[in-house]
Short mmCIF file of C-alpha atoms in Angstrom, two decimals:
data_model
loop_
_atom_site.label_atom_id
_atom_site.label_comp_id
_atom_site.label_asym_id
_atom_site.label_seq_id
_atom_site.Cartn_x
_atom_site.Cartn_y
_atom_site.Cartn_z
CA MET A 1 -0.02 -0.13 -0.08
CA LEU A 2 1.41 3.44 -1.06
CA LEU A 3 2.07 5.85 1.66
CA SER A 4 -0.40 8.77 1.85
CA LEU A 5 1.67 11.88 0.97
CA PRO A 6 -0.81 14.66 0.04
CA ALA A 7 1.68 17.41 0.21
CA LEU A 8 3.47 16.14 -2.96
CA HIS A 9 0.46 16.59 -5.20
CA LEU A 10 1.19 13.11 -6.84
CA GLN A 11 -1.62 13.43 -9.37
CA THR A 12 -0.56 16.77 -10.84
CA SER A 13 3.25 16.31 -10.61
CA GLU A 14 4.94 16.39 -13.89
CA HIS A 15 7.56 14.05 -12.39
CA HIS A 16 5.16 11.27 -11.52
CA PRO A 17 6.53 7.86 -12.69
CA LEU A 18 3.69 7.62 -15.23
CA PHE A 19 3.96 10.78 -16.82
CA GLN A 20 5.09 11.03 -20.39
CA LEU A 21 6.88 14.06 -21.82
CA PRO A 22 6.04 15.06 -25.51
CA HIS A 23 8.36 15.23 -28.42
CA GLY A 24 10.45 12.05 -27.88
CA ARG A 25 11.51 12.75 -24.17
CA LEU A 26 10.31 9.92 -21.81
CA GLY A 27 9.63 10.48 -18.37
CA PRO A 28 11.38 8.41 -15.44
CA TRP A 29 9.34 5.33 -15.88
CA CYS A 30 9.85 3.12 -12.87
CA SER A 31 8.70 -0.03 -11.21
CA PRO A 32 8.57 -1.02 -7.33
CA THR A 33 11.54 -3.05 -6.60
CA GLY A 34 11.95 -2.15 -2.78
CA SER A 35 15.26 -1.34 -1.25
CA PRO A 36 17.88 -4.11 -0.67
CA ALA A 37 19.41 -4.81 2.72
CA PRO A 38 22.92 -3.41 2.79
CA LEU A 39 26.02 -5.48 2.83
CA SER A 40 27.89 -5.19 6.26
CA CYS A 41 30.69 -2.69 5.58
CA GLU A 42 33.07 -1.00 7.81
CA THR A 43 32.58 2.82 8.03
CA GLY A 44 35.50 4.69 7.27
CA CYS A 45 38.97 3.65 5.72
CA GLY A 46 41.27 5.25 8.16
CA GLU A 47 43.27 8.41 6.93
CA GLY A 48 42.68 9.23 3.45
CA SER A 49 45.39 8.38 1.07
CA TRP A 50 44.21 10.52 -1.92
CA ILE A 51 45.81 13.98 -2.80
CA LEU A 52 44.79 16.65 -5.00
CA VAL A 53 47.22 16.58 -8.31
CA CYS A 54 45.44 19.46 -10.11
CA ARG A 55 42.09 21.27 -10.49
CA LEU A 56 41.12 21.89 -14.00
CA LEU A 57 38.66 24.56 -15.14
CA VAL A 58 36.87 23.71 -18.33
CA PRO A 59 37.67 26.76 -20.71
CA THR A 60 34.79 28.86 -21.68
CA GLN A 61 34.52 30.60 -24.95
CA VAL A 62 36.27 33.67 -23.64
CA SER A 63 39.15 31.77 -22.43
CA LEU A 64 39.46 29.83 -25.78
CA LEU A 65 40.03 33.04 -27.54
CA SER A 66 42.66 34.22 -25.03
CA MET A 67 44.41 30.96 -25.48
CA GLU A 68 45.39 31.77 -28.96
CA GLU A 69 46.98 35.15 -27.63
CA ASP A 70 48.74 33.77 -24.62
CA ILE A 71 50.30 30.36 -24.96
CA ASP A 72 50.84 30.28 -21.07
CA THR A 73 47.15 29.94 -20.62
CA ARG A 74 47.06 26.67 -22.39
CA LYS A 75 47.83 25.18 -19.09
CA ILE A 76 44.74 25.23 -17.00
CA ASN A 77 45.75 24.32 -13.50
CA ASN A 78 45.90 25.88 -10.12
CA SER A 79 47.82 28.93 -11.56
CA PHE A 80 44.80 29.62 -13.83
CA LEU A 81 41.64 29.85 -11.89
CA ARG A 82 38.76 32.07 -12.63
CA ASP A 83 36.01 33.05 -10.25
CA HIS A 84 33.15 30.57 -10.03
CA SER A 85 30.62 33.18 -10.91
CA TYR A 86 31.97 33.03 -14.58
CA ALA A 87 30.62 29.62 -15.00
CA THR A 88 27.39 29.45 -17.17
CA GLU A 89 25.08 26.62 -17.85
CA ALA A 90 26.96 25.61 -21.02
CA ASP A 91 30.15 25.23 -19.09
CA ILE A 92 28.80 22.47 -16.70
CA ILE A 93 30.64 19.13 -17.41
CA SER A 94 28.28 16.37 -18.66
CA THR A 95 30.69 13.54 -19.13
CA VAL A 96 34.37 12.41 -18.42
CA GLU A 97 36.28 9.71 -19.86
CA PHE A 98 39.84 8.42 -19.85
CA ASN A 99 41.31 6.87 -23.21
CA HIS A 100 42.51 3.17 -22.93
CA THR A 101 46.12 4.25 -21.94
CA GLY A 102 45.04 6.99 -19.53
CA GLU A 103 47.40 9.57 -21.10
CA LEU A 104 44.29 11.65 -22.29
CA LEU A 105 41.23 12.57 -20.60
CA ALA A 106 38.23 13.97 -22.38
CA THR A 107 35.33 16.06 -20.89
CA GLY A 108 32.08 17.18 -22.67
CA ASP A 109 30.03 19.95 -21.36
CA LYS A 110 26.43 21.27 -21.94
CA GLY A 111 27.74 23.73 -24.55
CA GLY A 112 28.68 20.92 -26.81
CA ARG A 113 32.33 21.42 -26.43
CA VAL A 114 34.73 18.69 -25.99
CA VAL A 115 37.92 19.37 -24.18
CA VAL A 116 40.89 16.88 -24.15
CA PHE A 117 43.54 16.86 -21.39
CA GLN A 118 46.93 15.30 -21.86
CA ARG A 119 48.93 13.84 -19.01
CA GLU A 120 52.31 15.73 -18.13
CA GLN A 121 55.21 13.85 -19.05
CA GLU A 122 57.50 12.85 -16.23
CA SER A 123 60.82 14.47 -15.77
CA LYS A 124 63.82 14.01 -13.39
CA ASN A 125 63.49 17.33 -12.02
CA GLN A 126 59.62 17.17 -11.58
CA VAL A 127 58.65 13.84 -10.77
CA HIS A 128 55.64 14.91 -8.61
CA ARG A 129 54.03 16.47 -11.93
CA ARG A 130 53.46 12.98 -13.48
CA GLY A 131 49.81 12.90 -12.63
CA GLU A 132 48.89 16.41 -13.77
CA TYR A 133 47.01 17.10 -16.90
CA ASN A 134 46.98 19.80 -19.20
CA VAL A 135 44.68 21.14 -22.04
CA TYR A 136 45.52 19.34 -25.42
CA SER A 137 42.74 20.15 -27.69
CA THR A 138 39.31 21.98 -27.47
CA PHE A 139 36.71 21.78 -30.29
CA GLN A 140 32.90 22.40 -30.80
CA SER A 141 31.55 18.87 -31.21
CA HIS A 142 27.71 19.64 -31.47
CA GLU A 143 25.67 22.52 -32.23
CA PRO A 144 22.17 23.45 -31.10
CA GLU A 145 19.63 22.15 -33.73
CA PHE A 146 15.99 22.45 -34.34
CA ASP A 147 13.66 19.68 -35.64
CA TYR A 148 11.08 21.60 -37.82
CA LEU A 149 8.95 18.33 -38.21
CA LYS A 150 8.32 17.90 -34.59
CA SER A 151 8.89 21.50 -33.39
CA LEU A 152 11.61 20.07 -31.15
CA GLU A 153 14.88 21.73 -29.92
CA ILE A 154 17.92 19.48 -30.00
CA GLU A 155 20.34 20.47 -27.24
CA GLU A 156 24.09 20.62 -27.93
CA LYS A 157 24.89 18.92 -24.77
CA ILE A 158 27.47 16.06 -24.76
CA ASN A 159 25.79 13.03 -23.20
CA LYS A 160 28.61 10.71 -23.55
CA ILE A 161 32.22 10.16 -24.82
CA ARG A 162 33.92 6.95 -25.80
CA TRP A 163 37.53 6.42 -26.91
CA LEU A 164 38.52 4.11 -29.48
CA PRO A 165 41.94 2.06 -28.85
CA GLN A 166 44.77 3.91 -30.56
CA GLN A 167 45.90 2.39 -33.75
CA ASN A 168 48.37 5.06 -35.05
CA ALA A 169 49.61 8.39 -34.18
CA ALA A 170 46.06 9.66 -34.09
CA TYR A 171 43.44 9.49 -31.49
CA PHE A 172 39.75 8.76 -32.34
CA LEU A 173 36.69 9.44 -30.11
CA LEU A 174 32.73 9.13 -30.25
CA SER A 175 30.54 11.89 -28.84
CA THR A 176 27.06 12.21 -28.88
CA ASN A 177 24.35 14.46 -27.83
CA ASP A 178 20.56 13.48 -27.82
CA LYS A 179 20.25 12.69 -31.61
CA THR A 180 23.58 12.55 -33.27
CA VAL A 181 26.82 10.51 -32.77
CA LYS A 182 30.08 11.90 -34.35
CA LEU A 183 33.39 10.11 -34.84
CA TRP A 184 36.40 12.66 -34.10
CA LYS A 185 40.09 12.37 -35.10
CA VAL A 186 42.64 14.19 -33.02
CA SER A 187 45.92 14.50 -34.51
CA GLU A 188 49.18 16.46 -34.11
CA ARG A 189 50.84 18.52 -37.04
CA ASP A 190 54.29 19.77 -36.53
CA LYS A 191 55.44 20.00 -40.26
CA ARG A 192 54.01 21.57 -43.24
CA PRO A 193 54.75 20.96 -46.95
CA GLU A 194 56.27 23.89 -48.96
CA GLY A 195 57.36 24.27 -52.44
CA TYR A 196 54.25 23.25 -54.41
CA ASN A 197 54.48 23.51 -58.25
CA LEU A 198 50.96 24.45 -59.03
CA LYS A 199 50.20 26.69 -55.88
CA ASP A 200 51.90 29.55 -54.48
CA GLU A 201 52.84 30.09 -50.95
CA GLU A 202 49.14 31.40 -50.20
CA GLY A 203 47.71 28.26 -51.56
CA ARG A 204 46.38 29.94 -54.78
CA LEU A 205 46.56 28.17 -58.18
CA ARG A 206 49.45 29.55 -60.18
CA ASP A 207 49.23 30.31 -63.91
CA PRO A 208 50.70 27.20 -65.82
CA ALA A 209 52.32 29.52 -68.30
CA THR A 210 54.54 30.86 -65.31
CA ILE A 211 55.89 27.48 -64.37
CA THR A 212 59.27 26.89 -65.85
CA THR A 213 60.97 24.45 -63.39
CA LEU A 214 59.99 21.47 -61.39
CA ARG A 215 60.28 21.75 -57.77
CA VAL A 216 60.22 18.90 -55.05
CA PRO A 217 58.05 19.83 -52.07
CA VAL A 218 59.74 19.75 -48.68
CA LEU A 219 58.40 19.47 -45.14
CA ARG A 220 59.40 22.44 -42.83
CA PRO A 221 59.03 22.42 -39.07
CA MET A 222 56.21 24.55 -37.57
CA ASP A 223 54.67 24.85 -34.20
CA LEU A 224 52.86 22.04 -32.97
CA MET A 225 49.16 22.12 -33.92
CA VAL A 226 46.47 19.83 -32.56
CA GLU A 227 43.74 19.33 -35.06
CA ALA A 228 40.19 17.81 -34.34
CA THR A 229 38.35 16.85 -37.48
CA PRO A 230 35.09 15.04 -37.73
CA ARG A 231 35.34 11.85 -39.69
CA ARG A 232 31.94 10.36 -39.45
CA VAL A 233 28.46 11.66 -38.58
CA PHE A 234 25.76 9.10 -37.47
CA ALA A 235 22.49 10.86 -37.42
CA ASN A 236 18.70 10.24 -37.99
CA ALA A 237 18.63 6.94 -36.19
CA HIS A 238 16.94 7.89 -32.92
CA THR A 239 13.48 9.14 -32.19
CA TYR A 240 14.18 9.51 -28.51
CA HIS A 241 17.17 10.79 -26.60
CA ILE A 242 20.45 8.83 -26.68
CA ASN A 243 21.55 7.98 -23.15
CA SER A 244 24.37 5.58 -23.97
CA ILE A 245 27.22 4.68 -26.50
CA SER A 246 29.31 1.73 -26.41
CA VAL A 247 32.17 0.65 -28.52
CA ASN A 248 32.26 -3.18 -29.33
CA SER A 249 35.32 -5.31 -28.47
CA ASP A 250 35.73 -6.08 -32.31
CA TYR A 251 36.38 -2.22 -32.84
CA GLU A 252 34.21 -2.38 -36.07
CA THR A 253 31.01 -1.50 -34.54
CA TYR A 254 29.48 0.18 -31.80
CA MET A 255 25.80 0.70 -30.43
CA SER A 256 23.79 3.65 -29.34
CA ALA A 257 20.86 3.38 -26.97
CA ASP A 258 17.75 5.68 -26.42
CA ASP A 259 14.90 5.35 -24.06
CA LEU A 260 13.11 2.52 -26.14
CA ARG A 261 15.65 1.20 -28.81
CA ILE A 262 19.34 0.22 -29.17
CA ASN A 263 21.01 0.38 -32.58
CA LEU A 264 24.01 -1.29 -33.78
CA TRP A 265 26.43 0.78 -36.25
CA ASN A 266 29.33 -0.09 -38.36
CA PHE A 267 31.92 2.57 -38.20
CA GLU A 268 32.19 2.72 -41.82
CA ILE A 269 28.51 3.20 -42.68
CA THR A 270 26.89 6.27 -41.46
CA ASN A 271 23.43 5.95 -43.38
CA GLN A 272 22.39 2.60 -41.86
CA SER A 273 22.04 1.11 -38.49
CA PHE A 274 20.67 -2.13 -37.28
CA ASN A 275 17.95 -2.05 -34.55
CA ILE A 276 18.96 -4.79 -31.94
CA VAL A 277 16.59 -3.88 -29.16
CA ASP A 278 13.15 -2.43 -29.50
CA ILE A 279 10.82 -2.28 -26.27
CA LYS A 280 8.38 0.24 -27.76
CA PRO A 281 4.80 -1.02 -27.44
CA ALA A 282 2.21 -0.73 -30.01
CA ASN A 283 0.22 1.24 -27.60
CA MET A 284 2.32 3.83 -25.86
CA GLU A 285 -0.08 3.71 -22.98
CA GLU A 286 0.99 0.37 -22.01
CA LEU A 287 4.65 1.57 -21.69
CA THR A 288 5.93 0.60 -18.05
CA GLU A 289 9.67 1.10 -18.46
CA VAL A 290 12.46 2.63 -20.48
CA ILE A 291 16.17 1.91 -21.38
CA THR A 292 18.46 3.79 -19.23
CA ALA A 293 21.98 2.66 -20.03
CA ALA A 294 23.57 0.03 -22.17
CA GLU A 295 27.19 -1.38 -22.66
CA PHE A 296 29.06 -4.09 -24.56
CA HIS A 297 30.87 -6.94 -22.94
CA PRO A 298 34.79 -6.03 -22.90
CA ASP A 299 35.60 -9.35 -24.41
CA HIS A 300 32.86 -11.09 -26.11
CA CYS A 301 31.68 -8.95 -29.09
CA ASN A 302 28.13 -10.55 -29.35
CA THR A 303 27.26 -9.80 -25.74
CA PHE A 304 25.67 -6.80 -24.34
CA VAL A 305 23.74 -5.49 -21.32
CA TYR A 306 21.22 -2.89 -20.79
CA SER A 307 19.35 -1.42 -17.75
CA SER A 308 15.79 -0.31 -17.34
CA SER A 309 13.88 2.12 -15.14
CA LYS A 310 12.26 -0.95 -13.39
CA GLY A 311 15.62 -1.75 -11.80
CA THR A 312 16.16 -4.67 -14.05
CA ILE A 313 19.08 -5.57 -16.07
CA ARG A 314 19.16 -7.82 -19.30
CA LEU A 315 22.00 -9.72 -20.94
CA CYS A 316 21.57 -10.24 -24.60
CA ASP A 317 23.46 -12.34 -27.10
CA MET A 318 23.33 -11.24 -30.74
CA ARG A 319 24.06 -14.74 -31.85
CA ALA A 320 20.62 -15.90 -30.67
CA SER A 321 18.65 -13.57 -33.07
CA ALA A 322 19.09 -10.44 -35.03
CA LEU A 323 16.44 -8.54 -32.82
CA CYS A 324 17.43 -9.20 -29.10
CA ASP A 325 14.01 -8.46 -27.67
CA ARG A 326 14.22 -11.89 -25.92
CA HIS A 327 17.17 -11.67 -23.33
CA THR A 328 19.61 -14.29 -22.44
CA LYS A 329 19.71 -13.56 -18.81
CA PHE A 330 17.50 -11.42 -16.62
CA PHE A 331 18.90 -9.78 -13.34
CA GLU A 332 16.37 -8.57 -10.79
CA GLU A 333 16.23 -8.47 -7.01
CA PRO A 334 13.20 -9.39 -5.39
CA GLU A 335 11.32 -6.47 -3.65
CA ASP A 336 11.19 -6.29 0.11
CA PRO A 337 7.37 -5.41 0.74
CA SER A 338 8.27 -3.68 4.02
CA ASN A 339 10.31 -1.03 2.27
CA ARG A 340 7.96 -0.22 -0.45
CA SER A 341 6.68 3.25 -0.76
CA PHE A 342 6.00 5.58 -3.49
CA PHE A 343 9.55 6.78 -3.65
CA SER A 344 10.62 3.06 -4.14
CA GLU A 345 9.45 3.08 -7.72
CA ILE A 346 11.74 6.09 -8.61
CA ILE A 347 14.87 5.24 -6.64
CA SER A 348 14.98 1.81 -8.08
CA SER A 349 15.60 3.12 -11.52
CA ILE A 350 19.19 2.31 -12.75
CA SER A 351 20.98 5.17 -13.93
CA ASP A 352 24.23 3.41 -14.98
CA VAL A 353 25.56 0.03 -15.69
CA LYS A 354 29.16 -0.96 -16.28
CA PHE A 355 31.02 -4.31 -16.98
CA SER A 356 33.94 -5.10 -14.92
CA HIS A 357 37.36 -5.25 -16.83
CA SER A 358 37.28 -8.96 -16.24
CA GLY A 359 33.85 -9.26 -17.89
CA ARG A 360 32.75 -11.40 -14.98
CA TYR A 361 30.61 -8.83 -13.00
CA ILE A 362 28.22 -6.02 -13.58
CA MET A 363 27.80 -2.92 -11.63
CA THR A 364 24.56 -0.88 -11.48
CA ARG A 365 23.85 2.42 -9.76
CA ASP A 366 20.44 3.37 -8.66
CA TYR A 367 19.61 6.43 -6.64
CA LEU A 368 20.75 5.19 -3.22
CA THR A 369 23.01 2.07 -3.74
CA VAL A 370 25.58 0.57 -5.98
CA LYS A 371 25.09 -3.17 -6.70
CA VAL A 372 27.55 -5.75 -8.05
CA TRP A 373 26.05 -8.72 -9.90
CA ASP A 374 27.70 -11.97 -11.00
CA LEU A 375 26.89 -13.10 -14.51
CA ASN A 376 26.24 -16.51 -13.04
CA MET A 377 23.54 -15.27 -10.59
CA GLU A 378 20.49 -13.55 -11.55
CA ASN A 379 18.24 -13.50 -8.73
CA ARG A 380 20.08 -10.94 -6.55
CA PRO A 381 23.33 -9.11 -6.40
CA ILE A 382 26.44 -10.43 -4.57
CA GLU A 383 27.21 -7.02 -3.21
CA THR A 384 25.25 -4.08 -2.13
CA TYR A 385 26.84 -0.85 -1.04
CA GLN A 386 24.83 2.01 0.62
CA VAL A 387 25.90 5.48 -1.14
CA HIS A 388 23.99 7.93 0.90
CA ASP A 389 21.40 6.05 2.86
CA TYR A 390 21.06 9.03 5.21
CA LEU A 391 19.03 10.70 2.44
CA ARG A 392 16.39 8.22 2.76
CA SER A 393 14.44 10.33 5.16
CA LYS A 394 14.91 13.24 2.86
CA LEU A 395 13.18 11.60 -0.21
CA CYS A 396 10.21 13.89 0.11
CA SER A 397 12.16 17.20 -0.19
CA LEU A 398 14.39 15.59 -2.93
CA TYR A 399 11.31 14.77 -4.95
CA GLU A 400 10.12 18.40 -4.55
CA ASN A 401 13.37 19.89 -5.95
CA ASP A 402 13.72 17.09 -8.67
CA CYS A 403 17.05 16.03 -7.11
CA ILE A 404 15.53 12.43 -6.89
CA PHE A 405 15.79 12.17 -10.66
CA ASP A 406 19.67 12.84 -10.73
CA LYS A 407 21.63 10.19 -12.83
CA PHE A 408 24.70 9.29 -11.00
CA GLU A 409 27.35 7.16 -12.75
CA CYS A 410 29.71 4.60 -11.20
CA VAL A 411 33.24 3.33 -12.22
CA TRP A 412 35.56 0.43 -11.60
CA ASN A 413 39.15 0.81 -10.81
CA GLY A 414 41.74 -0.99 -13.03
CA SER A 415 41.80 -4.31 -11.08
CA ASP A 416 37.97 -4.26 -10.27
CA SER A 417 38.73 -4.10 -6.62
CA VAL A 418 37.41 -0.79 -5.84
CA ILE A 419 34.24 1.04 -7.06
CA MET A 420 33.56 4.76 -6.94
CA THR A 421 30.42 6.83 -7.44
CA GLY A 422 29.21 10.55 -6.66
CA SER A 423 26.89 12.01 -4.09
CA TYR A 424 25.75 15.36 -3.08
CA ASN A 425 27.63 18.23 -1.32
CA ASN A 426 30.50 17.41 -4.01
CA PHE A 427 31.09 14.28 -2.03
CA PHE A 428 32.24 10.94 -3.91
CA ARG A 429 32.15 7.52 -2.34
CA MET A 430 34.77 4.70 -2.69
CA PHE A 431 34.00 1.05 -1.80
CA ASP A 432 36.74 -1.57 -1.37
CA ARG A 433 35.24 -4.95 -2.39
CA ASN A 434 38.00 -6.88 -0.58
CA THR A 435 38.07 -5.39 2.73
CA LYS A 436 34.53 -3.98 2.76
CA ARG A 437 35.64 -0.54 3.83
CA ASP A 438 34.44 2.67 2.43
CA VAL A 439 35.29 6.30 2.46
CA THR A 440 33.58 9.64 1.60
CA LEU A 441 35.81 12.28 0.07
CA GLU A 442 34.98 15.86 -1.13
CA ALA A 443 35.98 17.61 -4.37
CA SER A 444 36.00 21.16 -2.96
CA ARG A 445 37.42 24.52 -4.12
CA GLU A 446 38.30 25.31 -0.61
CA ASN A 447 40.72 22.39 -0.49
CA SER A 448 42.30 22.78 -4.01
CA LYS A 449 45.69 23.30 -2.85
CA PRO A 450 48.28 21.30 -4.87
CA ARG A 451 49.28 17.98 -3.36
CA ALA A 452 46.71 18.55 -0.48
CA ILE A 453 45.65 15.28 1.21
CA LEU A 454 41.99 14.57 1.18
CA LYS A 455 40.47 13.97 4.48
CA PRO A 456 37.60 11.57 4.84
CA ARG A 457 34.14 13.18 5.41
CA LYS A 458 31.38 11.87 7.72
CA VAL A 459 27.78 12.87 7.49
CA CYS A 460 25.71 13.16 10.91
CA VAL A 461 22.16 12.21 11.10
CA GLY A 462 21.23 12.66 14.60
CA GLY A 463 21.18 15.99 16.44
CA LYS A 464 24.72 15.98 18.08
CA ARG A 465 27.53 15.93 15.80
CA ARG A 466 31.46 16.03 16.02
CA LYS A 467 33.63 18.72 14.85
CA ASP A 468 34.80 16.89 11.70
CA GLU A 469 31.31 15.74 10.78
CA ILE A 470 28.56 17.64 8.55
CA SER A 471 24.96 17.44 9.26
CA VAL A 472 22.71 15.95 6.82
CA ASP A 473 20.52 19.14 7.07
CA SER A 474 23.33 21.27 5.81
CA LEU A 475 24.20 19.36 2.70
CA ASP A 476 24.14 21.33 -0.44
CA PHE A 477 21.99 19.43 -3.14
CA SER A 478 23.13 21.79 -5.82
CA LYS A 479 26.61 20.46 -5.72
CA LYS A 480 26.61 16.97 -7.04
CA ILE A 481 29.17 14.56 -8.41
CA LEU A 482 27.23 12.92 -11.34
CA HIS A 483 30.31 12.03 -13.61
CA THR A 484 33.50 10.34 -12.56
CA ALA A 485 36.28 8.25 -14.34
CA TRP A 486 39.08 6.09 -13.07
CA HIS A 487 42.44 5.61 -14.87
CA PRO A 488 42.59 2.26 -16.59
CA SER A 489 45.78 1.07 -14.91
CA GLU A 490 46.83 3.43 -12.21
CA ASN A 491 45.11 5.07 -8.95
CA ILE A 492 44.13 8.33 -10.71
CA ILE A 493 40.63 9.54 -10.73
CA ALA A 494 38.72 12.35 -12.43
CA VAL A 495 35.79 13.99 -10.66
CA ALA A 496 33.53 16.59 -12.39
CA ALA A 497 31.83 19.05 -10.32
CA THR A 498 30.03 21.81 -12.19
CA ASN A 499 32.59 23.31 -14.46
CA ASN A 500 35.56 22.14 -12.38
CA LEU A 501 37.43 18.98 -13.03
CA TYR A 502 39.50 17.35 -10.20
CA ILE A 503 42.35 15.16 -10.55
CA PHE A 504 43.15 13.05 -7.53
CA GLN A 505 46.09 10.65 -7.17
CA ASP A 506 46.78 7.95 -4.72
CA LYS A 507 49.26 9.07 -2.28
CA VAL A 508 51.46 5.81 -2.51
CA ASN A 509 50.94 5.79 -6.32
#
């Protein structure tokens, strides 16, 4: 029986779980799944061993122009920090992703820009600078568009970025907004050809009558220039908004998922995609769930997984049929009736799903918990970690300010032994799967001194609190860590907070 909450005006709220938004954007469809019992974990991991390497500020349009005039501003670190009031809605970071080697780190923002940071090379004189990242390339990936047939504005916001493994001197990455996926090539150029026969130095064609000698063009050194060029544009395949892209392990295909469908693309074909999942019912009034995230298996090119707003996960095998509407495995935890309420339908929606690097486990993030699933056990997760269980009593106010619909991401470390996810008040959480210990850390502008050691934070629920604790009533819900990334092989993490990107490194790393 649902709790009686008249103050919420559930029947008229636009965020009711059975409310559909027009023009192809679907509301937060949910199903009651209840709240799992937490795994017994020790609170606190002792002294924090993470240090701040650098705080990067995603450049705005103004700073991009100034970078051409002043080469020193190309390094956006602690020596180049502008006041937070300069940040606009377009500067808010919407995705963070390391490449496969960890030497590059890409961020996308709501203004459609992609900023690529490169890791500082280690030197004998400055060994401690090894973990710092500097701006490598910045380019406008997507522009705002307007669909005249549906009278729908298409935002330029970058929803996801995915790197392709490096095959040559250039780098390739996929970026997507709500409708269009683009393949970008990022390359360096430090030489330019000179001595053309048919062109002058300005690039204009010469009069053939004036050409009396044959010259051999030569390459001359020039200042290093990093170029970003679009190589492919994959458009017009999604009716609803794209929430996930994932590169297949064969590196020939990738998939893009929206609220109701998942499409399979070949990197060489831009005008055709194959629909591999379609959950759209014949009658939209019968719709009970939507797709929230999808990812390919890291090793098996035929296997992928996608999550839903009902808190369920489906594992599909493309060898079974061309249309994977029938899943191979179905992961769902039984509902605990004692914990059911109106909010259990909303907080059970999965916002992110990730395969472990080994391919043996799946990690999912809902509003309050992170769960780890074994591929060989479908009836319940093998591990459940409470991210911010102290917010359970605040769900009413979180519903009213729309924070309950925030979509938090989760990441593995390189060895799959530690998982990380974000929270409010610029807090982010780490859980050690071996020792069952957890720690809460803060990405704060006040603690942005170079090499500063992060101190574990604790949230107090009761009336009395210690000196080093913060009350749950004083948490700032406008400051949230939605997007994080972990270096593929080292203990270096990237945490996005508004328009700030924090790089932290393990003290013993």
